[in-house]
Coordinates of C-alpha atoms and ligand atoms in Angstrom, one line a residue:
Chain R
M1 CA 92.9 140.8 154.7
E2 CA 93.4 137.4 153.0
T3 CA 97.1 136.8 152.0
K4 CA 97.1 134.9 148.7
V5 CA 100.7 135.2 147.6
E6 CA 103.7 134.8 149.9
I7 CA 107.2 135.2 148.7
K8 CA 110.0 134.5 151.1
Q9 CA 113.7 135.1 150.5
L10 CA 113.5 134.3 146.8
C11 CA 116.8 134.0 144.9
K12 CA 117.7 133.1 141.4
Q13 CA 121.2 132.6 140.2
F14 CA 122.2 132.3 136.5
G15 CA 125.8 131.2 136.6
L16 CA 127.6 134.0 138.3
L17 CA 124.7 136.5 137.8
T18 CA 122.3 137.0 140.6
A19 CA 119.1 137.9 138.8
V20 CA 116.9 137.9 141.9
D21 CA 118.5 138.6 145.2
N22 CA 116.6 137.7 148.4
I23 CA 113.2 139.1 147.6
S24 CA 110.3 138.8 150.1
F25 CA 106.8 140.2 150.0
Q26 CA 103.1 139.3 150.5
V27 CA 100.1 140.2 148.5
N28 CA 96.5 140.2 149.7
K29 CA 93.3 139.7 147.9
G30 CA 92.1 142.9 146.2
E31 CA 95.6 144.3 145.7
V32 CA 97.1 145.2 142.3
L33 CA 100.8 145.1 142.8
G34 CA 103.0 146.8 140.3
F35 CA 106.5 145.5 139.8
L36 CA 108.5 148.4 138.8
G37 CA 112.1 148.4 137.6
P38 CA 114.5 149.1 134.8
N39 CA 115.2 146.4 132.1
G40 CA 117.1 143.5 133.5
A41 CA 116.0 144.2 137.1
G42 CA 114.7 140.7 137.6
K43 CA 111.0 141.3 137.2
S44 CA 110.4 138.5 134.6
T45 CA 112.6 136.1 136.5
T46 CA 110.6 136.7 139.7
M47 CA 107.4 136.1 137.8
K48 CA 108.8 132.9 136.2
M49 CA 109.5 131.6 139.7
I50 CA 106.1 132.5 141.0
T51 CA 104.4 130.7 138.1
G52 CA 106.6 127.6 138.4
F53 CA 108.5 128.0 135.1
L54 CA 111.8 128.6 136.8
T55 CA 113.0 126.7 139.9
P56 CA 114.2 129.1 142.6
T57 CA 117.9 128.8 143.6
A58 CA 116.6 129.5 147.2
G59 CA 113.5 130.7 148.9
T60 CA 109.8 129.8 148.7
V61 CA 106.7 130.8 146.8
T62 CA 103.4 130.0 148.4
I63 CA 100.1 130.6 146.7
D64 CA 96.9 130.1 148.7
G65 CA 99.0 127.9 151.1
Y66 CA 100.5 125.7 148.4
D67 CA 104.2 125.7 147.8
I68 CA 105.1 125.9 144.1
T69 CA 108.0 123.4 144.3
K70 CA 106.0 120.9 146.4
Q71 CA 102.5 121.1 144.8
P72 CA 103.1 122.8 141.4
L73 CA 99.8 121.7 139.9
E74 CA 97.7 123.1 142.8
V75 CA 99.5 126.4 142.4
K76 CA 99.3 126.5 138.6
R77 CA 95.5 125.8 138.7
R78 CA 95.1 129.0 140.8
I79 CA 97.3 131.2 138.6
G80 CA 96.6 132.9 135.3
Y81 CA 99.8 134.0 133.6
L82 CA 100.6 136.2 130.7
P83 CA 104.3 135.7 130.0
E84 CA 106.4 138.5 128.5
G85 CA 105.6 139.0 124.8
A86 CA 102.3 137.0 125.1
P87 CA 103.4 133.8 123.5
A88 CA 100.8 131.7 121.8
Y89 CA 100.8 128.9 119.2
P90 CA 101.2 130.9 115.9
D91 CA 99.4 128.5 113.6
M92 CA 96.3 128.1 115.7
T93 CA 93.3 130.3 115.3
T94 CA 92.2 132.4 118.3
A95 CA 89.2 130.2 118.8
D96 CA 91.2 126.9 118.7
F97 CA 93.8 128.3 121.0
L98 CA 91.3 129.4 123.7
D99 CA 89.5 126.1 123.3
F100 CA 92.8 124.3 124.0
I101 CA 93.5 126.4 127.1
A102 CA 90.0 126.0 128.4
A103 CA 90.3 122.2 128.0
I104 CA 93.6 122.1 129.9
R105 CA 91.9 124.3 132.5
G106 CA 89.3 121.5 132.9
L107 CA 86.4 123.3 131.3
S108 CA 84.1 121.3 129.0
G109 CA 80.8 121.3 127.3
T110 CA 78.4 124.3 127.5
K111 CA 80.3 125.7 130.4
K112 CA 83.4 125.9 128.3
R113 CA 81.6 127.5 125.4
Q114 CA 79.9 130.0 127.6
R115 CA 83.1 131.0 129.4
I116 CA 85.0 131.4 126.1
A117 CA 82.2 133.5 124.7
D118 CA 82.2 135.7 127.8
I119 CA 85.9 136.3 127.7
V120 CA 86.0 136.9 123.9
T121 CA 83.4 139.6 124.4
Q122 CA 85.2 141.0 127.4
V123 CA 88.5 141.2 125.7
N124 CA 87.0 142.2 122.3
L125 CA 88.3 139.3 120.2
N126 CA 85.1 138.6 118.2
N127 CA 86.5 139.8 114.9
V128 CA 89.6 137.7 115.0
L129 CA 88.2 134.4 116.3
H130 CA 89.0 132.5 113.1
Q131 CA 92.3 134.1 112.2
P132 CA 95.6 132.3 112.8
I133 CA 97.4 134.0 115.7
E134 CA 100.5 134.6 113.7
T135 CA 98.5 137.0 111.5
L136 CA 97.2 139.1 114.4
S137 CA 98.5 142.6 115.2
K138 CA 100.5 143.1 118.4
G139 CA 97.5 144.5 120.2
F140 CA 95.2 141.6 119.3
K141 CA 98.0 139.1 120.2
R142 CA 98.3 140.7 123.6
R143 CA 94.6 140.4 124.1
V144 CA 94.6 136.8 123.2
G145 CA 97.3 136.3 125.8
L146 CA 95.2 138.1 128.4
A147 CA 92.1 136.1 127.4
Q148 CA 94.1 132.9 127.9
A149 CA 95.3 134.1 131.3
I150 CA 91.8 135.0 132.7
L151 CA 89.9 132.2 131.1
H152 CA 89.5 130.1 134.2
D153 CA 88.9 133.1 136.4
P154 CA 92.1 132.6 138.5
E155 CA 92.5 133.9 142.0
V156 CA 96.0 135.1 141.2
L157 CA 96.8 136.9 137.9
I158 CA 100.4 137.4 136.9
L159 CA 100.9 139.8 133.9
D160 CA 104.4 140.4 132.6
E161 CA 104.4 143.8 130.8
P162 CA 100.7 143.5 129.8
T163 CA 100.6 146.9 127.9
D164 CA 104.1 146.8 126.4
G165 CA 104.0 147.9 122.7
L166 CA 100.3 148.8 122.7
D167 CA 99.0 152.1 121.5
P168 CA 97.4 154.6 124.0
N169 CA 93.8 153.3 123.3
Q170 CA 94.8 149.7 123.7
K171 CA 96.7 150.6 126.9
H172 CA 93.6 152.2 128.3
E173 CA 91.5 149.2 127.5
V174 CA 93.8 146.8 129.1
R175 CA 94.1 148.9 132.2
S176 CA 90.3 149.2 132.6
L177 CA 90.1 145.4 132.2
I178 CA 92.6 145.0 135.0
K179 CA 90.9 147.5 137.2
N180 CA 87.5 145.8 136.7
M181 CA 88.9 142.4 137.9
A182 CA 91.0 143.8 140.7
Q183 CA 88.5 143.3 143.6
E184 CA 88.2 139.5 143.7
K185 CA 91.8 138.8 142.7
V186 CA 95.5 139.3 143.4
I187 CA 97.0 140.9 140.4
I188 CA 100.8 141.3 140.0
L189 CA 101.9 143.1 136.9
S190 CA 105.3 144.3 135.8
T191 CA 106.0 147.4 133.9
H192 CA 108.5 150.1 133.3
I193 CA 105.9 152.6 132.5
L194 CA 105.4 154.8 135.6
E195 CA 102.0 156.2 134.7
E196 CA 100.7 152.7 134.7
V197 CA 101.4 152.4 138.4
D198 CA 99.3 155.5 139.1
A199 CA 96.6 154.3 136.7
V200 CA 96.0 150.7 138.0
C201 CA 98.2 149.7 141.0
S202 CA 97.2 149.9 144.6
R203 CA 100.8 149.1 145.5
A204 CA 104.1 149.2 143.9
I205 CA 107.5 147.5 144.4
I206 CA 110.5 149.0 142.9
I207 CA 113.2 146.5 142.1
S208 CA 116.6 146.9 140.6
N209 CA 119.5 144.4 140.3
G210 CA 117.3 141.8 141.8
K211 CA 116.6 143.7 145.0
I212 CA 113.5 145.4 146.4
L213 CA 114.4 149.1 146.8
A214 CA 110.9 150.5 147.7
D215 CA 107.5 149.0 148.6
G216 CA 104.4 151.0 149.1
T217 CA 101.3 152.6 147.7
P218 CA 101.8 155.0 144.8
N219 CA 101.2 157.9 147.2
E220 CA 103.7 156.6 149.7
L221 CA 106.3 156.3 146.9
E222 CA 105.5 159.8 145.7
A223 CA 106.0 161.1 149.2
K224 CA 109.7 160.1 148.8
S225 CA 110.1 162.6 146.0
K226 CA 111.8 165.9 146.7
Y227 CA 108.8 167.5 144.9
H228 CA 106.4 166.1 147.5
N229 CA 104.4 169.0 149.0
A230 CA 106.5 171.5 147.0
V231 CA 104.5 174.6 146.1
T232 CA 104.5 176.3 142.7
I233 CA 103.3 179.9 142.8
T234 CA 102.9 182.2 139.8
L235 CA 102.3 186.0 140.5
R236 CA 101.5 188.9 138.3
N237 CA 104.5 191.2 138.2
S238 CA 103.0 194.5 139.4
T239 CA 105.1 197.1 141.3
H240 CA 106.5 194.6 143.7
N241 CA 110.2 194.1 144.2
Q242 CA 111.2 190.6 143.1
V243 CA 113.9 190.3 145.8
E244 CA 111.4 191.3 148.5
I245 CA 109.0 188.6 147.3
R246 CA 111.6 185.9 147.3
Q247 CA 112.6 186.8 150.8
A248 CA 109.0 186.9 152.0
L249 CA 108.5 183.4 150.6
L250 CA 111.7 182.1 152.2
D251 CA 110.5 183.6 155.5
V252 CA 107.4 181.5 155.6
S253 CA 107.7 178.8 158.3
N254 CA 109.1 175.4 157.3
V255 CA 110.3 176.6 153.9
H256 CA 113.5 174.9 153.0
K257 CA 114.5 176.2 149.6
L258 CA 113.2 178.4 146.8
E259 CA 113.9 178.0 143.1
T260 CA 113.1 180.7 140.5
I261 CA 111.4 179.1 137.6
E262 CA 110.8 182.2 135.6
E263 CA 110.8 186.0 136.1
T264 CA 109.5 188.1 133.2
A265 CA 108.0 191.6 132.9
Q266 CA 104.5 190.1 133.3
T267 CA 104.8 187.2 135.7
M268 CA 107.0 185.4 138.1
T269 CA 107.0 181.7 138.9
Y270 CA 108.7 180.1 141.9
Q271 CA 109.0 176.6 143.2
I272 CA 109.2 176.4 147.0
Y273 CA 110.4 173.2 148.7
P274 CA 109.3 172.4 152.3
K275 CA 111.5 171.0 155.1
P276 CA 111.1 167.2 155.3
N277 CA 107.5 166.0 156.2
C278 CA 106.1 169.5 156.3
S279 CA 103.2 171.0 154.4
I280 CA 103.7 174.7 153.4
V281 CA 100.9 175.4 151.0
A282 CA 98.5 176.9 153.6
D283 CA 101.1 179.2 155.0
I284 CA 102.2 180.4 151.5
S285 CA 98.7 181.1 150.5
H286 CA 98.2 183.0 153.7
C287 CA 101.3 185.0 153.1
A288 CA 100.3 185.9 149.6
R289 CA 96.9 187.2 150.8
E290 CA 98.5 189.2 153.5
K291 CA 100.9 190.9 151.1
Q292 CA 98.1 191.3 148.6
W293 CA 100.0 189.7 145.7
E294 CA 98.1 189.0 142.6
V295 CA 98.2 185.2 142.5
I296 CA 97.7 183.6 139.1
E297 CA 98.4 180.0 140.1
L298 CA 99.2 178.2 143.3
H299 CA 99.4 174.5 143.8
A300 CA 101.1 171.8 145.8
E301 CA 102.9 168.9 144.1
K302 CA 102.1 165.3 145.1
G303 CA 105.6 164.3 144.0
H304 CA 107.0 162.8 140.9
L305 CA 107.1 159.0 140.6
D306 CA 109.6 159.1 137.8
E307 CA 112.0 161.2 139.9
V308 CA 111.6 158.7 142.8
F309 CA 112.2 155.9 140.5
R310 CA 115.4 157.4 139.0
T311 CA 116.7 158.4 142.5
V312 CA 116.1 155.0 144.0
T313 CA 117.3 152.9 141.1
T314 CA 120.5 154.9 140.4
Q315 CA 121.6 155.0 144.1
S316 CA 122.2 151.3 144.3
Chain J
M1 CA 95.6 108.2 129.5
S2 CA 95.2 111.4 131.5
H3 CA 92.8 114.1 130.4
N4 CA 95.7 116.7 129.9
L5 CA 97.8 114.2 127.9
W6 CA 94.8 113.8 125.6
V7 CA 94.3 117.6 125.2
V8 CA 98.0 118.1 124.4
F9 CA 97.9 115.2 122.0
R10 CA 94.9 116.6 120.2
R11 CA 96.4 120.1 119.8
E12 CA 99.7 118.7 118.6
L13 CA 98.2 116.3 116.0
S14 CA 95.9 119.0 114.6
S15 CA 98.9 121.4 114.4
Y16 CA 100.5 119.1 111.9
F17 CA 97.5 119.5 109.6
A18 CA 97.3 123.3 110.1
T19 CA 100.6 123.7 108.3
P20 CA 101.9 122.2 105.0
I21 CA 104.2 119.9 107.1
A22 CA 101.7 117.1 107.2
Y23 CA 101.0 117.1 103.5
V24 CA 104.6 117.5 102.5
F25 CA 105.6 114.7 104.8
I26 CA 102.9 112.3 103.7
I27 CA 103.5 112.9 100.0
I28 CA 107.2 112.5 100.2
F29 CA 106.8 109.4 102.3
L30 CA 104.4 107.8 99.8
F31 CA 106.4 108.9 96.8
L32 CA 109.7 107.5 98.2
S33 CA 108.0 104.3 99.4
G34 CA 106.7 103.8 95.9
I35 CA 110.0 104.5 94.2
F36 CA 112.0 102.2 96.6
T37 CA 109.5 99.4 96.3
F38 CA 108.8 99.4 92.6
Y39 CA 112.2 100.4 91.1
L40 CA 115.0 99.8 93.5
G41 CA 113.2 96.8 95.1
N42 CA 112.5 95.1 91.8
F43 CA 109.0 94.5 93.0
F44 CA 107.7 93.0 89.7
L45 CA 110.9 91.1 88.7
R46 CA 111.2 89.3 92.0
G47 CA 108.1 87.3 91.1
Q48 CA 107.3 87.0 94.8
S49 CA 104.1 88.3 96.3
D50 CA 105.2 89.9 99.6
L51 CA 106.1 93.4 100.7
L52 CA 109.7 92.7 101.8
P53 CA 111.3 95.2 99.5
F54 CA 108.8 97.8 100.7
F55 CA 109.6 97.3 104.4
S56 CA 113.4 96.8 104.0
F57 CA 113.7 100.4 102.8
H58 CA 111.8 101.8 105.8
P59 CA 114.8 102.3 108.1
W60 CA 116.5 104.4 105.4
L61 CA 113.4 106.4 104.7
Y62 CA 112.8 107.0 108.3
L63 CA 116.5 108.1 108.8
F64 CA 115.7 111.4 107.1
L65 CA 112.0 111.8 107.3
I66 CA 111.5 111.2 111.0
P67 CA 114.1 113.6 112.3
A68 CA 112.5 116.2 110.1
L69 CA 109.2 115.5 111.8
A70 CA 110.7 115.3 115.3
M71 CA 113.0 118.3 115.2
R72 CA 110.1 120.7 115.8
L73 CA 108.6 118.9 118.8
W74 CA 110.4 121.0 121.5
A75 CA 112.7 123.3 119.5
E76 CA 109.6 125.0 118.1
E77 CA 108.1 125.5 121.5
R78 CA 111.3 127.2 122.6
K79 CA 111.6 129.3 119.6
S80 CA 108.1 130.7 119.9
S81 CA 108.4 130.8 123.8
T82 CA 105.2 128.8 124.0
I83 CA 107.1 126.4 126.2
E84 CA 106.7 129.0 129.0
L85 CA 103.0 129.0 128.4
L86 CA 102.7 125.2 128.2
L87 CA 104.7 124.4 131.3
T88 CA 103.0 127.0 133.5
L89 CA 99.6 125.4 132.7
P90 CA 98.5 122.8 135.2
I91 CA 99.9 119.8 133.4
T92 CA 102.9 117.5 134.3
I93 CA 106.0 117.3 132.2
T94 CA 105.1 113.7 131.5
D95 CA 101.8 114.7 130.0
A96 CA 103.5 117.3 127.8
V97 CA 106.3 114.9 126.6
L98 CA 104.0 111.9 126.0
G99 CA 101.2 114.0 124.4
K100 CA 103.6 115.5 121.9
F101 CA 105.4 112.2 121.2
L102 CA 102.1 110.2 120.7
A103 CA 100.8 112.9 118.3
A104 CA 103.9 112.5 116.2
W105 CA 103.8 108.7 116.4
I106 CA 100.1 108.6 115.4
F107 CA 100.9 110.9 112.6
T108 CA 103.5 108.5 111.2
A109 CA 100.9 105.8 111.6
I110 CA 98.6 107.8 109.4
A111 CA 101.3 108.1 106.8
L112 CA 102.0 104.3 107.0
I113 CA 98.3 103.5 106.7
L114 CA 98.1 105.6 103.5
T115 CA 100.5 103.2 101.8
F116 CA 97.6 100.8 101.6
P117 CA 97.5 101.0 97.8
I118 CA 100.8 99.1 97.8
W119 CA 99.2 96.4 99.9
I120 CA 96.2 96.3 97.6
S121 CA 98.5 95.9 94.6
V122 CA 100.3 93.0 96.0
N123 CA 97.1 91.3 96.9
Y124 CA 95.8 91.9 93.4
L125 CA 98.9 90.6 91.7
G126 CA 99.4 87.5 93.9
N127 CA 98.6 85.7 97.0
P128 CA 100.7 87.2 99.8
D129 CA 100.7 86.1 103.4
N130 CA 98.8 89.0 104.9
A131 CA 99.9 88.1 108.5
V132 CA 103.5 88.7 107.5
I133 CA 102.5 92.0 105.9
F134 CA 100.7 93.0 109.1
A135 CA 103.8 92.1 111.1
G136 CA 105.9 94.3 108.7
Y137 CA 103.6 97.2 109.4
L138 CA 103.8 96.6 113.1
G139 CA 107.6 96.5 113.0
S140 CA 107.7 99.6 110.9
F141 CA 105.4 101.5 113.3
L142 CA 107.5 100.4 116.3
M143 CA 110.7 101.5 114.6
A144 CA 109.2 104.8 113.7
G145 CA 108.4 105.3 117.4
A146 CA 111.9 104.6 118.4
F147 CA 113.3 107.1 115.8
L148 CA 110.8 109.7 117.0
S149 CA 111.7 109.3 120.7
I150 CA 115.3 109.9 119.8
G151 CA 114.2 113.0 117.8
S152 CA 112.1 114.2 120.7
C153 CA 115.1 114.1 123.0
M154 CA 117.4 115.9 120.6
S155 CA 114.7 118.5 120.0
A156 CA 114.6 119.1 123.7
V157 CA 118.3 119.9 123.8
T158 CA 118.4 122.8 121.3
K159 CA 116.3 125.7 120.1
N160 CA 117.9 125.3 116.7
Q161 CA 115.9 122.8 114.5
V162 CA 118.7 122.2 112.0
I163 CA 121.0 121.1 114.8
A164 CA 118.2 118.9 116.3
F165 CA 117.8 117.4 112.8
V166 CA 121.4 116.6 112.3
I167 CA 122.1 115.1 115.7
T168 CA 119.0 113.0 115.4
V169 CA 120.1 111.6 112.0
V170 CA 123.5 110.8 113.4
V171 CA 122.1 109.0 116.5
C172 CA 119.5 107.1 114.4
L173 CA 122.2 106.1 111.9
A174 CA 124.3 104.7 114.7
F175 CA 121.3 102.6 115.8
I176 CA 120.8 101.3 112.2
L177 CA 124.4 100.7 111.5
S178 CA 125.1 98.8 114.7
G179 CA 123.5 95.8 113.1
F180 CA 125.1 96.1 109.7
P181 CA 127.3 93.1 108.8
M182 CA 130.0 95.5 107.5
V183 CA 130.2 97.3 110.8
L184 CA 130.1 94.2 112.8
D185 CA 132.9 92.7 110.7
F186 CA 134.9 95.8 111.4
F187 CA 134.6 95.3 115.1
S188 CA 134.8 91.5 115.1
G189 CA 138.6 91.6 114.5
W190 CA 139.4 93.2 117.8
L191 CA 136.4 93.2 120.1
P192 CA 135.2 90.3 122.2
Q193 CA 132.2 88.5 121.0
V194 CA 130.0 89.7 123.9
V195 CA 130.6 93.3 123.1
I196 CA 129.8 92.7 119.4
E197 CA 126.6 90.9 120.3
T198 CA 125.6 93.8 122.6
I199 CA 126.3 96.3 119.8
S200 CA 124.2 94.3 117.3
S201 CA 121.5 93.8 119.9
F202 CA 120.9 97.5 119.8
S203 CA 120.4 97.6 116.1
F204 CA 117.1 98.6 114.7
L205 CA 117.8 96.5 111.7
T206 CA 118.1 93.2 113.6
H207 CA 114.9 93.7 115.5
F208 CA 113.0 95.2 112.6
S209 CA 113.9 92.6 110.1
A210 CA 113.0 89.9 112.5
I211 CA 109.5 91.3 113.0
S212 CA 109.0 92.1 109.3
K213 CA 109.7 88.5 108.3
G214 CA 106.6 87.7 110.3
V215 CA 108.3 86.5 113.5
I216 CA 106.7 88.5 116.2
D217 CA 108.9 87.9 119.2
L218 CA 108.0 89.7 122.4
R219 CA 111.7 90.5 122.9
D220 CA 111.8 92.6 119.7
I221 CA 108.7 94.4 120.7
L222 CA 110.0 95.0 124.2
F223 CA 113.2 96.3 122.6
F224 CA 111.5 99.1 120.8
F225 CA 109.3 100.0 123.7
S226 CA 112.1 100.2 126.2
L227 CA 114.1 102.3 123.8
M228 CA 111.2 104.7 123.5
A229 CA 110.7 104.8 127.3
F230 CA 114.4 105.6 127.7
W231 CA 114.5 108.4 125.2
L232 CA 111.2 109.9 126.4
F233 CA 112.4 109.8 130.0
A234 CA 115.6 111.6 128.9
T235 CA 113.4 114.1 127.1
A236 CA 111.4 114.8 130.3
I237 CA 114.6 115.3 132.3
L238 CA 116.2 117.6 129.8
I239 CA 113.0 119.7 129.5
E240 CA 112.8 120.0 133.3
M241 CA 116.5 121.0 133.5
K242 CA 116.8 123.3 130.5
K243 CA 113.3 124.6 130.0
A244 CA 114.2 128.3 130.4
D245 CA 117.5 128.3 128.5
Ligands
ADP401 N1 117.7 132.1 131.2 C1 118.6 133.1 131.6 N2 119.9 132.8 131.6 C2 120.8 133.7 132.0 N3 120.5 134.9 132.4 C3 119.3 135.3 132.4 C4 118.2 134.4 132.0 N4 117.0 135.0 132.1 C5 117.3 136.3 132.6 N5 118.6 136.4 132.7 C6 119.3 137.6 133.2 O1 118.7 138.0 134.5 C7 118.6 139.4 134.6 C8 117.1 139.7 134.9 O2 116.3 139.5 133.8 P1 114.8 139.7 133.7 O3 114.2 139.0 134.9 O4 114.3 139.3 132.4 O5 114.6 141.3 133.9 P2 113.4 142.2 133.7 O6 112.2 141.4 133.4 O7 113.2 143.0 134.9 O8 113.7 143.1 132.5 C9 119.1 140.0 133.3 O9 120.4 140.4 133.6 C10 119.0 138.9 132.4 O10 120.1 139.0 131.4
MG402 MG1 111.0 141.3 131.7

């Protein structure tokens, strides 16, 4: 795998506040890295250092072998950046703005026109081409920002909260756009929406107070959840004794704990937690068949990302 | 001129015309030039065919108009956060600072060129020395550049355009007044002659009136260019230091 982005011991100090505290990670081509963290965690500050807007207090950022402080132009050429809030010149029209960005990116002539036309179609901006950006809705403004960032087909794409403030349809569109580009690029996006990580990211880093607290694929992070591999079972309440059933479930091997979700005259629902790193769904299913319970529903949980997020970010 | 400087310059210049700023500025400039020249300057009564009254009011006209033009240069970029976009594009700070400054400077040149009816009138009414008038225009253009470079620097300091405006007016006023006889008389009582000469050598008035009388001295031209270089260099340093504040 080709390493495109390399961050080493990155720090940023604002007066007494340490906004980014010794962060290191690498990202390879093809990865979509989600930067996850509560507000004020240091996500934007990290991105501003990667894109060369802020100078790090310490540490290095290397893109494709170029150091951001030593060869800023080489790095900036390779990056497409959507800053937080998608800033754009308010009195320019969409077309003029994209033309300006394309010119700065070194495109000209037919190549420039072709590229702008492609992007405008891809991001769906045809209807607002000749409208001043200040008159655009939030969703369109965000799309103009995205168009600007991907105009030169950058190797590295940095998106700060690309779907913030968009409606569900717009979110879906932006996510499909990101997924479609993922293969040939490195994409780093920040978000505090957890479903986004599952939807688009191949890897997630959770940061809080400027520190990395977890780094892994969404599945790996979910495995840290106490719900990981927990089994939920719903049974029809026939003649069976509830106490007996609970005991039977607890007796299945590797079961750690049982929680009663609901016991009514018709049905009973339990959540059963395994001992660490064990899978119990097969054994529970076997037990239910043996005892001839009437199973309405039985499933194993992958784990809850939001619960992992909350646990991890509140511990520190 | 680098390609990126040119692209920034073009965007910036057309942005003046995308808003009412350009038209308001030009109309006020032409209107006040006219008033100053024809009424306050006794254009007709003087019985002389030159544009001296026209040019002698330019420092005062610029004192308020140029800071109004310059205050948005960087303050606006900060306010709309586009500074983050601009400075993460593959351009140097020099390209950005110079491109913006040159656009504003060329814009004032356009306003200056649009005063041509005054020049036509004076040629119609009499027989002026057009070389002197040309020198006047050159001096005025250079002085506008110096005012703008100060404004650019003050605009880089703050996000607040009103503050940028006020500080620019104050600094520009200092540069005008330092050549004023009244001010120099005030100092001459207690400061050594060398210091007074230094103060007056920084005056826009001294250098501008020399040029506008038709005496194009390389030193006067150099004065304005070094002043612009100094303030633009300061702008670049301030932007680099304070871009994210
Ligand atoms: N220019 C700045 N000056 C001072 N403090 C700042 C500045 N930018 C960000 N911060 C502080 O740094 C911390 C991290 O901010 P940020 O990176 O924007 O967080 P996030 O994007 O994760 O919400 C916050 O406490 C914020 O107040
Ligand atoms: Mg942020």
